[in-house]
CSV table of C-alpha atoms in Angstrom, one decimal:
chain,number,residue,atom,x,y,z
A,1,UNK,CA,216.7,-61.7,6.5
A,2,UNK,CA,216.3,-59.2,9.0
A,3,UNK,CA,216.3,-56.0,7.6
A,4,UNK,CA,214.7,-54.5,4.1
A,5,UNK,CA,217.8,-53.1,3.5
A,6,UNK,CA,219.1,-57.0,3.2
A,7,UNK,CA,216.3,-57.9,0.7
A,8,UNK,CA,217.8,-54.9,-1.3
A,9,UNK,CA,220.8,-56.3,-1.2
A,10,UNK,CA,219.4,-59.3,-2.3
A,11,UNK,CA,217.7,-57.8,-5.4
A,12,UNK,CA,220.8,-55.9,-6.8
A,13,UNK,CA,222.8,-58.9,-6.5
A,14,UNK,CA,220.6,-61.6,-8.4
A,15,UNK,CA,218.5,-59.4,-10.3
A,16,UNK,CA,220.8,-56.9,-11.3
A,17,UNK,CA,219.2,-53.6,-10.1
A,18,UNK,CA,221.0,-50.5,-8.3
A,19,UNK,CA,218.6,-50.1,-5.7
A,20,UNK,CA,219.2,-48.1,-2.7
A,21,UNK,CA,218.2,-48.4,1.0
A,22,UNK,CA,216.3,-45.0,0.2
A,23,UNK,CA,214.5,-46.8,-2.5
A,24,UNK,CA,212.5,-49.4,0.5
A,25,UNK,CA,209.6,-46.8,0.8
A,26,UNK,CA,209.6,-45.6,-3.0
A,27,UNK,CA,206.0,-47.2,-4.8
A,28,UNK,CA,207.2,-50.1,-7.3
A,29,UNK,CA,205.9,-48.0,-9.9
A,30,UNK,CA,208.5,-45.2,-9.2
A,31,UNK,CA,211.2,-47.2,-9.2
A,32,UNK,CA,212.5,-47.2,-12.8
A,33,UNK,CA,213.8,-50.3,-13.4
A,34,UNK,CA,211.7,-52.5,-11.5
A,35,UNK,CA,208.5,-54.1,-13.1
A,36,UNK,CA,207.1,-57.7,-12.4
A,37,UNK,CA,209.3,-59.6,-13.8
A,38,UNK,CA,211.6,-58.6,-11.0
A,39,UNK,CA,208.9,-59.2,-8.4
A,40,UNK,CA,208.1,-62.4,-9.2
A,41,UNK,CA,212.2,-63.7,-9.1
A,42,UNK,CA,212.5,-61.8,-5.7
A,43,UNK,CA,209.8,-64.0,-4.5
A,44,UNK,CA,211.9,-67.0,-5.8
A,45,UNK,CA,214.8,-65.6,-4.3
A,46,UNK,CA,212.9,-64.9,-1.0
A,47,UNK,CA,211.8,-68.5,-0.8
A,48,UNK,CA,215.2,-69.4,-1.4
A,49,UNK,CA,216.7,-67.6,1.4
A,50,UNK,CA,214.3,-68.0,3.6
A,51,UNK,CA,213.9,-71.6,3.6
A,52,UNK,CA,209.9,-71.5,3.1
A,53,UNK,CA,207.2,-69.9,0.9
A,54,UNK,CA,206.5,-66.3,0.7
A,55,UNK,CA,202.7,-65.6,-0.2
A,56,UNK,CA,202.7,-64.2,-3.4
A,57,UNK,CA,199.2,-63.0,-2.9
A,58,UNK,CA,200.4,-61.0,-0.5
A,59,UNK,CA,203.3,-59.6,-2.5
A,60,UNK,CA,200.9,-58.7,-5.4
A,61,UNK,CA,199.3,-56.0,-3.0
A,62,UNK,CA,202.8,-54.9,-1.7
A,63,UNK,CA,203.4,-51.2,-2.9
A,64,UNK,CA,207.0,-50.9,-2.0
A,65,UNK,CA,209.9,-52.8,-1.3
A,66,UNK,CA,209.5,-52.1,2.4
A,67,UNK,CA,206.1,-53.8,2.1
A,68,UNK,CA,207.3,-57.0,0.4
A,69,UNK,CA,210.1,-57.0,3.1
A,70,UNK,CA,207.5,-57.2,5.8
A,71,UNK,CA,205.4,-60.1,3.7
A,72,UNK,CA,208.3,-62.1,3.7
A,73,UNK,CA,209.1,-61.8,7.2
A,74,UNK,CA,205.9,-62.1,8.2
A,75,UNK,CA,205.2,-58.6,10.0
């Protein structure tokens, strides 16, 4: 995964959302359909893809998609 707009990607084709590439900076609590059920299968799905675990501590603390794209890739 190399981009956040790829983890986007990612989230609207297993998860089902209609996120856009505008959305990566957006706080996960003005995004309206996102909540944590949705964070905690894109970590699975991270993990998946990326062939290793994501900390989820980490991801807890992210406040936008942006931020969870640069926990998983480890930036």
């Amino acid at each position: 995964m190399r981009t956040v707009e790829e983890l986007i990607e990612l989230a609207n084709t297993h998860l089902g959302t209609a996120l856009a590439a505008t959305d990566a900076g957006t706080e996960l609590t003005e995004l309206a359909e996102w909540d944590s059920v949705h964070l905690l299968r894109l970590v699975a799905l991270l993990e998946q893809e990326l062939g290793r675990p994501v900390p989820v501590d980490a991801v807890l603390q992210a406040r936008s998609l942006r931020d969870i794209w640069a926990v998983a890739v480890g930036t």
